[in-house]
Amino acid sequence: MANEIADKKKHIVIVGGGPVGALNACYLSRRGFKVDLYEGRNDIRQEENATGRSINLALSCRGIAALNHVGLDKRVMALGIPMKARMIHLPNGELYSVPYGKTGQHLLSIDRLQLNKDLLTVASSQPNVSIHFNTKLINCDIKKAKATFSKKDGAEITTTSDAIFGCDGAFSAVRRQMQRGVFNYSQEYIQHGYKELTIPSTKNGEFAMAANYLHIWPRHEFMMIGLPNQDKSFTVTLFMPFTKFNALTKGDEVVEFFKEVFPDSLPLIGEELLREDFFKLPALSLVSVKCSPYHCGNTVALFGDAAHAVVPFFGQGLNGSLEDVLVFDGIMEKHENDFDKVLPEYTKVRCKDGQALADLSKQNYIEMRSSVVSLWFLFRKKVDNILTTVLPSMFVPKYSMVAFTRTPYHQVILQSKRNDKIINTALLVFALFMIGACFCLFTSYKDGSVTDSKTEL
Amino acid sequence: MANEIADKKKHIVIVGGGPVGALNACYLSRRGFKVDLYEGRNDIRQEENATGRSINLALSCRGIAALNHVGLDKRVMALGIPMKARMIHLPNGELYSVPYGKTGQHLLSIDRLQLNKDLLTVASSQPNVSIHFNTKLINCDIKKAKATFSKKDGAEITTTSDAIFGCDGAFSAVRRQMQRGVFNYSQEYIQHGYKELTIPSTKNGEFAMAANYLHIWPRHEFMMIGLPNQDKSFTVTLFMPFTKFNALTKGDEVVEFFKEVFPDSLPLIGEELLREDFFKLPALSLVSVKCSPYHCGNTVALFGDAAHAVVPFFGQGLNGSLEDVLVFDGIMEKHENDFDKVLPEYTKVRCKDGQALADLSKQNYIEMRSSVVSLWFLFRKKVDNILTTVLPSMFVPKYSMVAFTRTPYHQVILQSKRNDKIINTALLVFALFMIGACFCLFTSYKDGSVTDSKTEL
């Protein structure tokens, strides 16, 4: 039965050779499909100075689970640098850390470009997978699964397959074709842009800051983060409103700004490198994309950023994208590769999670740049930690559900709302009880009962 | 000063010859601009069976105010059929009316196509306005205000102007160019589609139902509405989930469905006509579009559905669109036609209203198909009417603010939330007071005090 259906649908065209497209090729090959993967850019494995998407990657549970299937999880875990906690840098130079989860739980700082290279290598070694670089989608008929690509030399090629999988990122050309029909879609740019800087390794070739942390300089209106790299440097990303970026037009102004706002980072980055890096590129924009459905008929499906581009503040963009492939594979298994059933169910199951992920990511920006320094946040983290220790099967904090479990994102939102309600009510009751107790004590003390009880001792 | 600036920006290309494009041409001509208006379709004035957008139009205060400027308001008011109230048709055939506002306040049922024709005639008679039909936008460089159109014979023409005004509807080609940059955009299709039917005039050439009402058949999950036409017919629009439309595949099924759900309408439409009309076209979809900004630099602005397509349940789609032109004209006056200032301010002022209009329109669908038959709705309408009579300067109900004032849409939402809060609190206090009073009366009665007081009489 499974083979019969697989025979009906056996040739897939994947658009996009990023990590999601490459991983998808591996999964489909394992199911016996013939896969042609088309990527507009050159093969990044052959480029010396190839740059992937710039913000580097905090890999967690979902991404690792998806990589497990192709045997890359162990390699990534060996090469990644564990980040067990946030390291908060205050404006006065003070530091303190806030753990991400229980002991042993951590994020992995990894090189996004290296991961992409590894996935391409694994994909191209699979049977029935062909990868075509420098081949850009220019048009597609989504109902007929017919796609036209242009090659670097201007030549055009047209493919007809059983289905097209759009893994072509936030500005997906496949999705653009779907948008012409009845299709819900939103793109939202936040008011903040980002620039990438570097904290190089020290003269002794060591990390310039504690390595096993995600460093955060939260400054309410904006923030800076630093993730450790294998070469002992840190990739530093500054997120700020565009108006603020535009106000800094000279090297001296940038240095002054850093002296005032991120003083401890300045000697680590170095004035010279800061002046150089800051003006290398304009501030880049951050977009959040939601859409539905994730499929069209039995011929097209969207994965990763093409389905749900998110702002990078939960470190879940690629984790959620890789998980799409894993979730899809589960549905393929359930419906024995029957695309008539698989594609609609993929939309039904995954759309609400993609939308929840976009919402969670936007919310976490506020947490990262502001709440993380509030007393309430720190107090709640302590309460959460106590509850996780005392009631491990009943209580998992929101961050842990996202980063260290595979709880569907939309359930994370529901569950954490419930948690907040229960905890806030319990804290209120506790506070009222304490006030009541103090009042009783005070009254007893005033009318002499406390004194009396003392005399009884 | 004004002329100096007008000299700098004097040639505008309008894309779209619907009511909004034509009205805009009139306004700009009055300000001394040279206008070229391009419309993809044929000239509707020369077509015998031209069909405009199908749902016919309930014109109200905002639309009339915008038409006033070009002297069309009087003609429209003379030709339009006043609808002073909703006429609710219950499944058992019972009827009752719910007024739209105070005595004298009404909506005007008008022929959308005739309005468009009249506006084209007025526009083409203005100095410096040229209208080009059968000329479709295929590409534009929004920063250079350069646009390429294709004519019916395949010939291409390219225009360079000082600015392009996109009045080209919900699927605006001008907006599509803006979407390539940093641009917030959402399109959302509701689960309901619509089909258009007709209740013809009677054999005696009279209206088959009371003429001066907007007839509504609210059925919770779906609804039907009827608006009177000049030829004494009614245009009837049925809104239903697509799943329901798709389930009706044969004439007999449709007739059975109408017998069960809209029994009183069936003899008015006629079985034969119903069977014919129902399958003439597939059910059409309804989209809600929000975007921001409404401009790009000093070269492009969006108007009407191109900026804010809305579902038709508040009858405000075209009213709000025509008002865009009026609002824009006010900003032109304020900044003496200086596009560097006018275009950003147009976005600042109008974007939040376009978004509020989309929200109001979605909310009103629930009101029209469900709330309108609830006791609470009818009770609140009575309370609102009393408050409007007693405190006319302090209290204006939401529907009246939208239909009979020019209160900016975003303020309507804020104001009506405030109204609801105050009224609901007042009603609660009143209810508690009444319960308290009853309780006192009951207690007095029980302990004899009421009897005593009676004996005192």
PDB file of C-alpha atoms in Angstrom, chain B residues 25 119 156 167 169 175 191 197 199 208 298 386 445:
ATOM      1  CA  ALA B  25      -8.700  62.940 -10.663  1.00  0.00           C
ATOM      2  CA  LEU B 119     -17.656  60.124 -11.665  1.00  0.00           C
ATOM      3  CA  GLU B 156       3.501  49.069 -24.200  1.00  0.00           C
ATOM      4  CA  CYS B 167      -6.458  53.474  -6.756  1.00  0.00           C
ATOM      5  CA  GLY B 169      -8.355  47.988  -5.732  1.00  0.00           C
ATOM      6  CA  ARG B 175       0.921  48.130  -3.827  1.00  0.00           C
ATOM      7  CA  GLN B 191     -14.431  31.519   5.616  1.00  0.00           C
ATOM      8  CA  LEU B 197     -29.475  36.932  -6.455  1.00  0.00           C
ATOM      9  CA  ILE B 199     -35.896  39.848  -6.146  1.00  0.00           C
ATOM     10  CA  ALA B 208     -41.890  43.208  -3.778  1.00  0.00           C
ATOM     11  CA  ASN B 298       7.200  61.566  -2.196  1.00  0.00           C
ATOM     12  CA  ILE B 386     -32.810  57.005  24.701  1.00  0.00           C
ATOM     13  CA  TYR B 445     -43.610  43.207  53.355  1.00  0.00           C
TER      14      TYR B 445
END
